[in-house]
Structures are given as C-alpha cells and as structure tokens.
XYZ file of C-alpha atoms in Angstrom:
709
model
C 0.000 0.000 0.000
C 1.313 3.488 -0.880
C 2.226 5.677 2.127
C -0.418 8.301 1.280
C -3.173 5.677 1.039
C -1.961 4.002 4.222
C -2.092 7.308 6.108
C -5.563 7.987 4.720
C -6.915 4.627 5.911
C -5.119 4.943 9.254
C -6.514 8.420 9.806
C -10.080 7.297 9.111
C -9.789 4.283 11.456
C -8.129 6.390 14.139
C -10.837 9.030 13.796
C -13.586 6.471 14.286
C -11.788 4.922 17.280
C -11.115 8.337 18.829
C -14.752 9.365 18.409
C -15.933 6.137 20.013
C -13.578 6.539 22.973
C -14.030 10.257 23.561
C -17.659 10.793 22.700
C -19.007 7.871 24.643
C -19.351 10.143 27.658
C -18.682 13.581 26.209
C -22.090 14.075 24.676
C -24.073 13.230 27.769
C -25.906 16.234 29.114
C -27.295 17.389 32.400
C -25.673 17.287 35.800
C -25.048 19.930 38.432
C -22.007 21.981 39.336
C -20.427 19.140 41.201
C -21.126 16.485 38.581
C -20.352 17.839 35.113
C -20.461 15.442 32.158
C -17.082 14.246 30.954
C -15.244 16.852 28.863
C -13.339 15.828 25.771
C -9.833 17.314 25.836
C -7.504 18.994 28.279
C -9.003 22.480 28.710
C -11.662 22.443 31.413
C -13.771 25.136 33.117
C -13.134 26.392 36.609
C -15.768 26.924 39.271
C -15.789 30.678 38.672
C -16.652 30.060 35.007
C -19.633 27.908 35.914
C -20.937 30.537 38.311
C -20.407 33.312 35.756
C -22.270 31.327 33.088
C -25.341 31.081 35.319
C -25.202 34.814 36.014
C -24.815 35.648 32.310
C -27.893 33.565 31.498
C -29.891 35.435 34.166
C -28.809 38.800 32.745
C -29.485 37.823 29.135
C -33.056 36.901 29.992
C -33.538 40.688 30.395
C -32.017 41.494 26.991
C -34.051 43.788 24.736
C -34.932 40.832 22.535
C -36.295 38.778 25.458
C -35.363 35.488 23.779
C -36.385 32.348 25.632
C -33.743 29.878 26.706
C -35.241 26.964 24.819
C -34.263 24.408 22.189
C -34.496 26.982 19.385
C -31.998 29.246 21.139
C -29.790 26.241 21.892
C -29.565 25.463 18.167
C -28.693 29.090 17.373
C -25.923 29.157 19.985
C -24.418 25.950 18.580
C -24.424 27.380 15.047
C -22.921 30.649 16.253
C -20.207 28.839 18.210
C -19.189 26.701 15.235
C -19.208 29.822 13.062
C -16.994 31.688 15.538
C -14.511 28.831 15.821
C -14.344 27.790 12.173
C -15.910 30.560 10.035
C -14.454 29.311 6.742
C -15.072 25.614 7.470
C -11.418 24.681 7.163
C -10.874 22.592 10.309
C -14.032 20.700 11.266
C -15.347 17.926 9.034
C -18.962 16.910 8.583
C -18.277 14.026 10.947
C -17.178 16.479 13.654
C -20.307 18.546 13.138
C -22.465 15.407 13.256
C -20.825 14.473 16.555
C -21.899 17.843 17.987
C -25.564 17.523 16.960
C -26.758 15.966 20.260
C -25.949 19.353 21.795
C -28.414 21.120 19.488
C -31.297 21.008 21.966
C -29.271 20.823 25.172
C -27.119 23.948 25.397
C -29.921 26.000 26.977
C -30.273 23.461 29.788
C -26.515 23.186 30.320
C -25.940 26.935 30.400
C -28.819 27.583 32.766
C -27.260 25.056 35.162
C -23.739 26.421 34.753
C -22.631 23.272 32.894
C -19.994 24.137 30.284
C -19.172 20.654 28.999
C -20.398 21.338 25.467
C -18.423 24.558 25.030
C -15.169 23.042 26.262
C -15.525 19.695 24.450
C -16.201 21.428 21.128
C -13.346 23.872 21.660
C -10.902 21.105 22.556
C -11.855 19.203 19.408
C -11.323 22.400 17.398
C -7.947 23.026 19.015
C -6.829 19.497 18.192
C -7.929 19.856 14.568
C -6.272 23.247 14.290
C -2.933 22.120 15.747
C -2.845 19.085 13.452
C -3.682 21.165 10.402
C -1.120 23.876 11.128
C 1.565 21.242 11.708
C 0.755 19.634 8.341
C 0.797 23.002 6.547
C 4.195 23.877 7.957
C 5.568 20.508 6.868
C 4.296 21.145 3.325
C 5.800 24.638 3.237
C 9.134 23.410 4.590
C 9.215 20.946 1.687
C 8.995 23.835 -0.788
C 6.494 24.794 -3.464
C 8.747 25.895 -6.336
C 7.726 22.915 -8.476
C 3.980 23.311 -7.946
C 1.958 23.218 -11.171
C -0.375 26.168 -11.851
C -1.522 25.050 -15.316
C -4.687 23.136 -14.405
C -8.318 24.153 -14.078
C -8.466 24.154 -10.280
C -10.481 26.763 -8.390
C -10.980 27.866 -4.793
C -14.038 29.430 -3.227
C -13.605 33.071 -2.267
C -16.013 32.721 0.666
C -16.364 29.336 2.362
C -18.673 30.484 5.163
C -21.714 28.979 3.421
C -19.915 25.984 1.896
C -20.688 22.428 2.910
C -18.494 20.955 5.614
C -15.802 18.672 4.176
C -16.960 15.048 4.251
C -13.749 13.757 5.820
C -10.077 14.578 6.339
C -9.189 13.616 2.764
C -11.689 16.142 1.436
C -10.324 18.733 3.853
C -6.773 17.957 2.660
C -7.872 18.757 -0.901
C -9.433 22.056 0.218
C -6.237 23.034 2.006
C -4.078 22.190 -0.995
C -6.189 24.688 -2.917
C -5.911 27.272 -0.133
C -2.110 27.039 -0.071
C -1.827 27.140 -3.846
C -4.045 30.216 -3.902
C -1.874 31.909 -1.285
C 1.300 31.269 -3.279
C -0.262 32.350 -6.577
C -1.787 35.518 -5.082
C 1.544 36.607 -3.654
C 3.437 35.780 -6.832
C 1.032 37.906 -8.857
C 1.698 40.750 -6.423
C 5.405 40.504 -7.265
C 6.512 38.722 -4.079
C 9.508 36.390 -4.481
C 9.197 32.687 -3.619
C 11.738 33.153 -0.844
C 9.667 35.932 0.716
C 6.419 33.981 0.205
C 7.867 31.016 2.064
C 9.135 33.209 4.857
C 5.854 35.035 5.315
C 3.636 31.968 5.195
C 5.818 29.944 7.532
C 5.974 32.866 9.958
C 2.174 33.259 9.784
C 1.392 29.624 10.523
C 4.141 29.217 13.135
C 2.813 32.247 14.990
C -0.729 30.926 14.776
C 0.360 27.488 16.056
C 2.276 29.052 18.943
C -0.756 31.157 19.892
C -3.131 28.180 19.724
C -0.991 26.217 22.146
C -1.274 29.043 24.690
C -5.074 28.857 24.960
C -6.388 28.755 28.527
C -9.725 27.830 30.116
C -10.395 31.581 30.300
C -10.006 31.874 26.512
C -12.485 29.055 25.981
C -14.980 30.619 28.370
C -14.775 34.016 26.684
C -15.263 32.496 23.215
C -18.207 30.352 24.332
C -19.943 33.155 26.240
C -19.560 35.505 23.311
C -21.157 32.933 21.011
C -24.081 32.963 23.433
C -24.134 36.791 23.683
C -23.825 37.348 19.926
C -26.858 35.142 19.360
C -28.923 37.949 20.910
C -27.404 40.798 18.873
C -23.973 41.915 17.616
C -23.533 44.600 20.304
C -23.965 42.233 23.255
C -20.546 41.022 24.389
C -18.853 39.316 27.316
C -15.568 40.723 28.663
C -13.244 38.721 30.895
C -11.759 40.502 33.929
C -8.558 41.014 31.920
C -10.207 43.229 29.310
C -13.436 44.323 30.975
C -12.051 47.828 31.435
C -11.957 48.217 27.648
C -15.554 48.923 26.729
C -15.593 48.016 23.018
C -11.778 48.008 23.167
C -11.638 51.678 22.266
C -8.098 53.018 21.991
C -9.369 56.565 22.078
C -9.670 56.885 25.845
C -6.826 57.705 28.224
C -4.433 55.367 26.419
C -2.016 56.331 23.696
C -2.452 54.478 20.441
C -3.685 54.942 16.887
C -7.298 55.960 17.570
C -9.273 52.997 16.262
C -12.091 50.833 17.570
C -11.454 47.147 16.918
C -13.376 43.910 17.241
C -12.591 40.210 16.875
C -14.320 38.587 13.905
C -13.700 35.192 12.298
C -10.162 34.927 13.656
C -9.193 38.431 12.539
C -8.923 41.788 14.260
C -11.299 44.002 12.296
C -11.411 47.801 12.269
C -14.908 48.940 13.295
C -14.350 52.681 13.085
C -11.676 55.359 13.354
C -11.740 57.916 16.133
C -12.068 61.455 14.721
C -8.867 63.392 15.197
C -6.890 60.235 15.953
C -3.600 59.241 14.290
C -5.226 56.595 12.061
C -7.942 58.987 10.853
C -5.344 61.673 10.113
C -3.025 59.232 8.359
C -5.855 58.372 6.024
C -4.934 54.839 4.926
C -6.634 52.600 7.510
C -10.360 52.100 6.887
C -13.324 50.482 8.627
C -13.667 46.775 7.703
C -9.910 46.433 7.145
C -8.556 43.306 8.867
C -5.233 43.413 10.736
C -3.118 40.289 10.161
C 0.250 41.402 11.580
C 1.729 44.138 13.779
C 5.308 45.438 13.989
C 6.941 47.882 16.369
C 8.842 50.482 14.371
C 11.131 48.742 11.896
C 11.048 45.366 13.659
C 9.717 42.195 12.028
C 5.985 41.705 11.716
C 4.236 39.563 14.351
C 1.305 37.560 13.031
C -1.913 38.242 14.988
C -4.405 35.981 13.195
C -6.324 34.054 15.834
C -4.850 36.176 18.630
C -7.161 37.480 21.364
C -8.393 40.996 20.791
C -6.889 42.370 23.999
C -3.481 40.973 23.015
C -3.670 42.613 19.583
C -4.703 45.917 21.161
C -1.730 45.725 23.545
C 0.594 45.340 20.559
C -0.940 48.275 18.704
C -0.882 50.600 21.695
C 2.330 52.282 22.660
C 3.964 55.528 23.770
C 3.287 58.799 22.045
C 5.608 59.443 19.107
C 6.471 55.794 18.474
C 5.642 54.107 15.179
C 3.568 50.985 14.636
C 3.227 49.150 11.327
C 0.095 47.188 10.495
C -0.242 44.579 7.782
C -3.902 44.666 6.789
C -6.255 43.008 4.344
C -8.084 46.024 2.873
C -11.879 45.911 3.018
C -13.378 43.992 0.118
C -10.220 42.169 -0.967
C -10.989 38.628 -2.156
C -7.708 37.073 -1.013
C -6.449 37.171 2.562
C -2.933 37.292 1.127
C -3.570 40.501 -0.814
C -2.315 42.763 1.959
C -0.774 46.186 2.389
C 1.404 47.674 5.116
C 0.459 50.919 6.876
C 2.730 52.915 9.169
C 1.094 55.046 11.874
C 2.731 57.246 14.482
C 1.016 56.828 17.841
C -0.393 59.795 19.679
C -3.074 60.742 22.168
C -6.495 61.646 20.858
C -7.327 64.919 22.538
C -10.777 66.470 22.786
C -9.701 69.498 20.789
C -9.015 67.293 17.764
C -12.679 66.244 17.801
C -13.999 69.775 18.202
C -16.510 71.191 15.734
C -14.966 73.452 13.078
C -16.394 75.980 10.646
C -15.487 77.329 7.254
C -17.160 79.448 4.607
C -16.939 78.465 0.946
C -18.406 80.023 -2.172
C -20.295 77.942 -4.720
C -21.118 79.218 -8.224
C -24.722 78.144 -8.838
C -26.215 79.078 -12.183
C -24.343 82.359 -12.301
C -25.131 83.235 -8.689
C -22.514 82.963 -5.952
C -23.720 81.068 -2.901
C -21.985 81.801 0.379
C -22.099 78.506 2.225
C -21.318 77.949 5.901
C -19.824 74.532 6.771
C -19.809 73.139 10.302
C -17.933 69.850 10.590
C -18.756 67.781 13.689
C -16.377 64.778 13.992
C -18.022 63.427 17.175
C -20.633 64.290 19.810
C -18.296 65.048 22.672
C -18.685 66.352 26.196
C -16.272 66.789 29.097
C -18.364 64.872 31.632
C -15.883 65.413 34.481
C -15.986 69.195 34.093
C -19.779 69.090 33.658
C -20.276 67.156 36.900
C -17.854 69.491 38.717
C -20.133 72.374 37.759
C -17.506 74.021 35.583
C -19.465 76.604 33.518
C -16.872 76.423 30.718
C -17.014 72.662 30.189
C -16.296 71.540 26.631
C -19.280 70.307 24.627
C -20.398 69.919 21.021
C -23.450 72.134 21.436
C -21.570 74.996 23.087
C -18.948 74.935 20.307
C -21.530 74.753 17.511
C -23.553 77.580 19.070
C -20.498 79.834 18.989
C -19.796 78.875 15.375
C -23.394 79.626 14.370
C -23.163 83.096 15.874
C -19.971 83.726 13.909
C -21.513 82.425 10.663
C -24.587 84.595 11.163
C -22.307 87.643 11.267
C -20.825 86.508 7.926
C -24.306 86.475 6.351
C -24.114 82.983 4.906
C -26.833 81.964 2.444
C -27.101 78.440 3.782
C -25.551 75.984 6.217
C -24.206 72.433 5.862
C -23.710 70.334 8.996
C -21.094 67.752 7.992
C -21.545 64.509 9.940
C -19.515 62.276 7.660
C -17.525 59.664 9.630
C -19.156 60.823 12.893
C -19.645 57.585 14.844
C -21.764 59.168 17.592
C -21.097 59.997 21.221
C -23.081 61.736 23.939
C -26.883 61.399 23.777
C -27.195 64.508 25.957
C -25.187 66.501 23.424
C -27.121 65.408 20.359
C -30.406 66.330 22.053
C -29.042 69.775 22.886
C -27.705 70.186 19.350
C -31.151 69.522 17.858
C -32.453 72.325 20.091
C -30.336 74.857 18.190
C -32.398 74.240 15.052
C -35.966 73.762 16.363
C -38.222 75.740 18.701
C -39.001 73.186 21.382
C -40.310 69.711 20.803
C -39.267 66.056 21.074
C -35.849 65.060 19.743
C -35.733 61.252 20.066
C -37.709 58.390 21.604
C -36.194 55.523 23.595
C -37.996 52.196 23.985
C -36.827 49.931 26.809
C -36.879 46.138 26.780
C -40.119 46.044 28.774
C -41.875 48.258 26.218
C -41.890 51.573 28.089
C -41.195 54.516 25.777
C -39.602 57.728 27.013
C -39.243 60.918 24.978
C -36.263 63.257 25.090
C -37.302 66.888 24.551
C -35.783 70.204 23.575
C -36.344 72.391 26.628
C -34.968 75.586 25.103
C -37.238 78.105 23.310
C -36.192 79.637 20.002
C -33.815 78.628 17.203
C -30.234 79.801 16.960
C -30.259 79.143 13.223
C -33.448 79.106 11.133
C -32.055 79.404 7.603
C -31.635 76.847 4.800
C -29.959 73.730 6.166
C -28.497 70.486 4.801
C -26.973 67.603 6.759
C -24.234 65.663 4.961
C -23.860 62.005 6.048
C -22.181 58.804 4.891
C -22.158 55.113 5.811
C -19.880 55.827 8.790
C -22.338 58.304 10.332
C -23.811 56.362 13.239
C -25.746 56.474 16.507
C -25.954 60.090 17.730
C -25.345 61.329 14.162
C -28.392 59.371 13.050
C -30.497 60.824 15.860
C -29.651 64.360 14.740
C -30.124 63.671 11.026
C -33.390 61.818 11.675
C -34.785 64.680 13.753
C -33.865 67.256 11.105
C -35.530 65.099 8.433
C -38.696 64.456 10.458
C -39.173 68.127 11.292
C -38.621 69.110 7.658
C -35.887 71.297 9.040
C -33.087 70.117 6.736
C -32.313 68.113 3.636
C -30.323 64.960 4.348
C -27.683 64.421 1.681
C -25.102 61.687 1.142
C -25.135 57.932 1.703
C -27.431 55.712 3.780
C -26.096 55.831 7.344
C -24.772 52.977 9.497
C -28.018 51.950 11.224
C -26.866 51.771 14.865
C -30.087 52.389 16.763
C -29.595 50.384 19.947
C -28.541 51.285 23.479
C -26.158 49.199 25.579
C -25.369 49.068 29.275
C -22.251 47.613 30.920
C -23.119 45.154 33.706
C -20.736 43.975 36.414
C -20.551 40.207 36.882
C -18.884 38.077 39.518
C -16.306 37.342 36.802
C -15.905 40.052 34.152
C -18.559 42.263 32.577
C -21.446 41.927 30.155
C -22.271 44.639 27.643
C -25.945 44.136 26.840
C -28.477 45.806 24.571
C -31.385 47.079 26.665
C -33.103 49.771 24.590
C -33.704 51.081 21.088
C -33.758 54.595 19.606
C -36.737 55.805 17.579
C -37.218 58.994 15.643
C -39.971 61.434 16.580
C -41.873 60.064 13.568
C -41.822 56.631 15.229
C -39.396 55.081 12.741
C -36.400 53.198 14.124
C -32.843 54.178 13.247
C -31.878 50.533 13.741
C -30.640 48.488 10.785
C -32.017 50.807 8.088
C -30.247 53.934 9.284
C -31.186 57.293 7.786
C -32.048 57.192 4.091
C -30.908 60.483 2.500
C -33.318 62.728 0.640
C -30.679 63.042 -2.089
C -28.130 60.255 -2.480
C -24.467 60.785 -3.351
C -22.179 58.204 -5.006
C -20.039 56.280 -2.518
C -17.116 53.847 -2.563
C -18.350 52.113 0.595
C -19.706 48.591 0.165
C -22.911 48.508 2.217
C -22.843 44.707 2.151
C -19.777 44.702 4.409
C -20.192 47.965 6.367
C -23.132 48.885 8.550
C -25.595 47.348 10.980
C -27.393 45.418 8.242
C -24.158 43.531 7.500
C -23.878 42.201 11.084
C -25.282 38.794 12.071
C -28.308 38.762 14.400
C -28.741 42.540 14.158
C -32.030 43.774 15.610
C -34.540 44.596 12.864
C -36.019 47.920 11.799
C -39.486 48.615 13.168
C -41.807 51.454 14.164
C -43.655 52.745 17.213
C -46.242 55.494 17.584
C -44.954 58.947 16.627
C -44.331 61.594 19.244
C -46.296 64.846 19.161
C -44.341 67.282 16.991
C -44.954 69.939 14.369
C -43.132 69.894 11.021
C -41.640 73.218 9.941
C -42.034 72.547 6.244
C -42.771 69.607 3.972
C -39.756 69.055 1.737
C -41.020 65.766 0.288
C -42.778 67.360 -2.742
C -39.475 69.009 -3.669
C -37.449 65.789 -3.730
C -38.163 64.624 -7.321
C -37.047 67.986 -8.679
C -34.002 68.123 -6.429
C -32.925 64.612 -7.427
C -33.405 65.332 -11.119
C -31.205 68.430 -10.988
C -28.638 66.614 -8.829
C -28.427 63.652 -11.228
C -28.017 65.982 -14.206
C -25.165 67.826 -12.476
C -23.140 64.816 -11.344
C -23.760 62.720 -14.467
C -20.653 64.114 -16.174
C -18.825 65.426 -13.094
C -15.396 63.694 -13.253
C -15.163 63.427 -9.450
C -18.427 61.488 -9.177
C -17.888 59.554 -12.417
C -14.645 58.326 -10.821
C -16.468 57.140 -7.690
C -19.206 55.355 -9.643
C -16.813 53.645 -12.041
C -14.426 52.527 -9.305
C -17.316 51.222 -7.183
C -18.601 49.230 -10.177
C -15.143 47.778 -10.787
C -14.749 46.779 -7.149
C -18.234 45.277 -7.109
C -17.409 43.067 -10.079
C -14.248 41.897 -8.329
C -16.070 41.217 -5.077
C -18.844 39.315 -6.825
C -16.446 36.566 -7.872
C -17.377 33.367 -6.084
C -14.314 31.420 -7.211
C -10.667 32.177 -7.957
C -8.838 30.290 -10.675
C -5.644 28.440 -9.740
C -4.452 28.640 -13.340
C -1.606 31.145 -13.413
C -2.282 32.355 -16.987
C -6.017 32.868 -16.382
C -5.396 34.558 -13.066
C -2.724 36.824 -14.512
C -4.957 37.778 -17.431
C -7.788 38.681 -15.065
C -5.419 40.701 -12.861
C -3.919 42.576 -15.815
C -7.392 43.449 -17.100
C -8.458 44.628 -13.634
C -5.282 46.700 -13.217
C -5.732 48.349 -16.621
C -9.341 49.248 -15.866
C -8.226 50.622 -12.494
C -5.537 52.744 -14.160
C -7.973 54.042 -16.800
C -10.383 55.181 -14.091
C -7.577 56.792 -12.081
C -6.057 58.545 -15.077
C -9.385 59.998 -16.222
C -9.627 61.767 -12.864
C -5.974 62.808 -12.935
C -6.502 64.345 -16.390
C -9.417 66.367 -15.049
C -7.230 67.575 -12.189
C -4.350 68.478 -14.518
C -2.079 65.735 -13.145
C 0.287 63.459 -15.060
C -1.109 60.002 -15.930
C 0.117 56.854 -14.182
C 1.466 54.193 -16.554
C 1.785 51.099 -14.352
C -0.130 49.641 -11.421
C 3.149 49.438 -9.524
C 3.410 53.231 -9.768
C -0.126 53.651 -8.409
C 0.677 51.362 -5.466
C 3.882 53.326 -4.842
C 1.875 56.561 -4.868
C -0.572 55.094 -2.348
C 2.343 54.045 -0.139
C 3.768 57.555 -0.408
C 0.447 58.985 0.730
C 0.506 56.558 3.643
C 3.885 57.877 4.739
C 2.861 61.517 4.283
C -0.672 61.901 5.743
C -0.663 65.675 5.263
C -0.614 65.124 1.493
C -4.165 63.735 1.731
C -5.640 66.999 3.013
C -7.608 69.067 0.522
C -9.294 72.441 0.985
C -12.976 72.240 1.857
C -13.933 74.358 -1.133
C -12.502 71.605 -3.373
C -14.511 68.841 -1.683
C -16.949 67.705 -4.413
C -19.457 66.431 -1.862
C -19.645 69.754 -0.047
C -19.866 71.695 -3.289
C -22.673 69.482 -4.594
C -24.479 69.805 -1.257
C -24.294 73.563 -1.764
C -25.903 73.216 -5.184
C -28.662 71.016 -3.734
C -29.293 73.571 -0.990
C -29.516 76.360 -3.571
C -31.982 74.268 -5.583
C -34.082 73.770 -2.458
C -34.236 77.521 -1.785
C -35.197 78.141 -5.411
C -37.936 75.483 -5.417
C -39.341 76.712 -2.096
C -39.506 80.228 -3.531
C -41.326 78.952 -6.622
C -43.704 76.980 -4.398
C -44.536 80.050 -2.304
C -45.198 82.138 -5.431
C -47.482 79.424 -6.802
C -49.341 79.193 -3.481
C -49.811 82.976 -3.377
C -51.191 83.020 -6.926
C -53.554 80.151 -6.127
C -54.895 81.975 -3.098
C-alpha cells in the first residue's frame, strides 16, 4: 500500500476509534455543578466560570430581545459557536459537526445550570484539529512549493462560510491544498519572491500554532460566552476581567495608540471605526472593515496576529506617544487574505480638541449666482463629563462649540448651512439632544424604547432657534448612533435636507453590567425617531443620495449577524416646519443631471462598479495564466479610471499599477498630502448646489401658493 493511502486509511480508522472513545461520555448532558459530564480534551472550566455562566444567562433573559432559553436558542448558539470557531469551514469535518448535533437542543439546559461541557468539548476538538492542520501546513511549506503546477483548471471558493463541511479529512486535505496554492499564486502575482512567500507563510502559521498552544480555560470561556451573547445581537458582548475595562476596546480613551475601535471577527482583528482626530484617521490609509493580520513595532519584524485574542492585539498596537507601529492589513473587500498592504502610523493621544466642531465658509457658483455657504464639521458628539459634573461653567461640549460657530456664521451672512456629519460615529446622547435644540423651537428630539416596552421621549427644553435658515446635513455610511439621531430629527421636522449615503443603522442602546467574573455589555433599549421610525438596521435614508465607494454589504448594521430589525412605534407629538417631500423629485433630477458628467463622481461610480465586479467573484482560478490575465485586465481598468480623474485635475497620468501602489504608499507615509481644501470637496460643493436648488424650489412653491390663493 502506498504511504499516502496508508495514512488515509489509518486516519479514518483512528478518527472512528477516537470518536468512540471520547464521545461515549462527552455528549451526555445534564448534571449539576459538582457532577459535570465528561469533557473531551484537556481544557476544562473552573468553578468561577460555571458561576459566571449562570449569572450571564440570568442577565441575558432581560435582553431587549427577550429570547427564551429553549431548544431553538440552543440550536442558534451551537451554530454561532461553530461559526466563531471555524468561520471558513477549514478545520471541522462533517463528521465532527455530526458528533456535535446531540448538543443542538441541550445547550440551553446546560448553560442555565452552569454546565460548560459542550463549550469546552467542542473547543478542545477544534484546538486538536487546528494544531494538526497547522503542523501539516508547515511541513508542506518546509518541503517547498517551487515545483507546484499552476496550469490546471483548479479553483478555490472566495467565501467558504456557506460551503458544505468537508466530508472527511481527505476532502479537507484537498481544500487546504487549494488554499495554499491560492496563497502562493496571489503573492506571486503581487510581485513577491518565492523566498519571501515562504518566509511570510511559515511565519504566519508558526505564529498561529504558537498562539493556539497558549489557549487557557479563560479563553475558551470568553469564546463560548460571546457565542451565546452574539446570538442575541452583535452589540452584546462578554468581557473577561482582563479586558473588561476596555468597553468596546476603544483606543481613544486615556491610552495612547492609533485611535481605532477594533473587534474580533472570524479569527481576525477588524477595524470597526476610526476615532475622529486620531492618528489613524489623520493618516488616512486605515479604513473600517480592514482586517489586521500582523503588527510590527517600528522597523522590527511583523508579528502575526491571526487568531490572537483581541486584547493581546490591542496591547501590541498601543504604545507611547511618538512611536511608530506598522500594520499589515487586508483592505476591506479584498478577495484574497494574502492581498495585503502595510500601513505605518505614528502613535499619539487623541485629545478632545481634535474632535472639536470646526467651521469654514466656501463660495459655490450656482447658475451664475454665488452662494456663500457655511460649513460646520462635527467629527463626534463630545462632552467633558468630568468638568460638567464638577459644575464648571466652561465645560467643553459639542453644542456649546456649535452655538459659537453659528453666531460667527450669522455675522458673515451665509446663504445656507451644511452640517457635515460624515464619519461621525456618535457619542453623547445629551449633546445630540441639545444640538437639535439649536435648530428647532421646542419639541421632542428622540424616543427611547426599553426592553419592557416603556417609551420615554427626550425633549428640547430651550425656546427659540439659533439658526433658522436653509440647512443640509451631509452624512455617509460611517455616520452612526448620535449622528443618526440628529439627522433623523432634522428630516422628520422638515428642518433640513439629508444628503449623502445611507447611514450605518446603529439604533440600539447598551449598558455595561458587572458580573462576579468580568462584565457583560448588553443591549437594553432602542432609539426611535420622533416620527416613530427606528434608526436601527435601516439607518437614515438620504433625501438626495451621493455616489459612494463604501460597500454597504460589508459595512453597517445590516451587514452584522443577528442585528435587531427595523421597526416602528407610535410617533411623538411634533410639528413639522415645512414639507420638503414634494421638492425631492425635482431636487434629485437636478442633482443627477449635475453629477452625471462630473469627473469626481464619475470616478467614484466607475471605481465602485469595478470593485463590485471583483467582489462578486465566487471562485478564484488556480491557473496562473487565467489569473494573470484577469489581474492585468483589472489593473488596466483601475488605471484608466484613475487617469481619467488625474486628467481632469491636470495631473500626469500613471502608466503602471506598480506606480499607483507606490503613490498610495507615499500617501501613507505623508498623511498631510491627503488633506484638501474644503472648497474643493466635491461632496460639499454638490451639497451647496442642492441647498440652492431647495431655496429656489421653495420660492417657486410660495409664489405658486400665493397666486392660487
């Protein structure tokens, strides 16, 4: 018998024997704290974990969703846990998954009783599969790949999250051969030498293997409890005592870092959002939905962080002010995990002043008339709570700053105002309510529905409006939470036109609960607009939509698993200032005519279409000629789109994709080169045109109404 066939038969027989020995007692359920079922593997829970599990279950029964701990929930938790452990279905086989099926209707009972046998047995099986697989991969890579054949018709799936589980280890071996071949081919096509490919892949898998072998019972507990929490909604999370101080692991607080909010997803550290005024936002190259695969201090070698705990990755990214950190990231939307780029960021503190509201006045030529447009940019809804609670009359706040800016703009006799909330991820609820009060004359600002159904209404207590003129609110997909409350209120009152892209859709409220072991962040309420419509999931739909490069399939609340749905409640009592809805068809028609041949927006639309076509690929060819031909065609289309815009701007064309990548790297090293004057921002200028159209249409409407009367 050939060695490969012998190993195949041996592995199958050993797998059956191992399952019979280990699962004979492992899949029994029930028992109390002193008599847990047998756990497969070496990692086992401690008493404190069992007690914490019971407490977490008690707290989750008060979650906004009020899900019952029954067999249906048990099945969802099992699916979520398997998804969290093996999102791309590269380690478990169908036989493994079949072995776990007796748990499908038992996890609710186990968790309620503080029994963690299922979570630990499944994790131990996963760890064993992962260690074996990584060891095999390293052996293959050590043997070299220079003689691999890339002439066949093989293919690999881009996304394996919905693929069938491999039938057995032989089938999984075949999948992994494709994965490794794809990694080598992807890196070769990017111009990486075989020597460097070998070095990088071996380093990646050695680091991952080393990290896996350091897993502790605490790691298992955190992973299992988060599978349970995430079944309720994506913003409900469990934090161990080690990282419970990091609410959402935000590096924008008192710690020095890069100013990014991160989360763990499918083995990767994913960028959720950038903190306004932070080093990463200023540098301009890191984006939400990018995945960090390696971190380096200064000019040192990269350390692979795939599979590493989030708090460990955050510790590596944080560092003293003035020091440099390099991140190897998979940019958002890239099909291959080996298509990476390196970003260098100098660490610094994010100070409140960097997030402060700013103003500027620009002039827009509209049909021969010059429009004087006031711009107020609000990066975040901030408030110095410490100074506020001390009674300091000069405490820093968004509303106080914006009020001062409005007074200054009024003296400059602006014809209209744009409140720029692009990339504003939210902040203080108190501040957004007060900000709404500057633009309405008393009335409700937002409704909050608690888990039990009670609805409370936040109101503007201040009479009068500080600004009553023409108003537009500019938003994008990264405008979230408090930004959506403000934009929704302005839209409901008919007080402003909302312009830009559909917003993030974060319309839930969380509270941080202390546990006997760690903390639980749990969703306990939902925001609703004064019209009764929820901000959740749908976000704010603009009155006039702008082209955007953001892929809404991968960014936003609607892209998150188990996100709470959009719904409605009864409207609050409020009075609209004007009905802008009848004007929208005319505004959109004029807008579309203007941007149809505007090179800035043509560039965005064409590049988005190109990226969409790339992202829609379900398979990647492992044939080097076919893959190279596709890449060359993509690169040429990318260059054509780029050069059309450069021609419009009076810049020299770029001849090769390598030159474009070099230019992007240069921009990464020189963040200040990314800054452009506000009066050259095409989105602000077009918003000015839309605002001028609104004023014109309102004037025509008033004249028509007067004639009719």
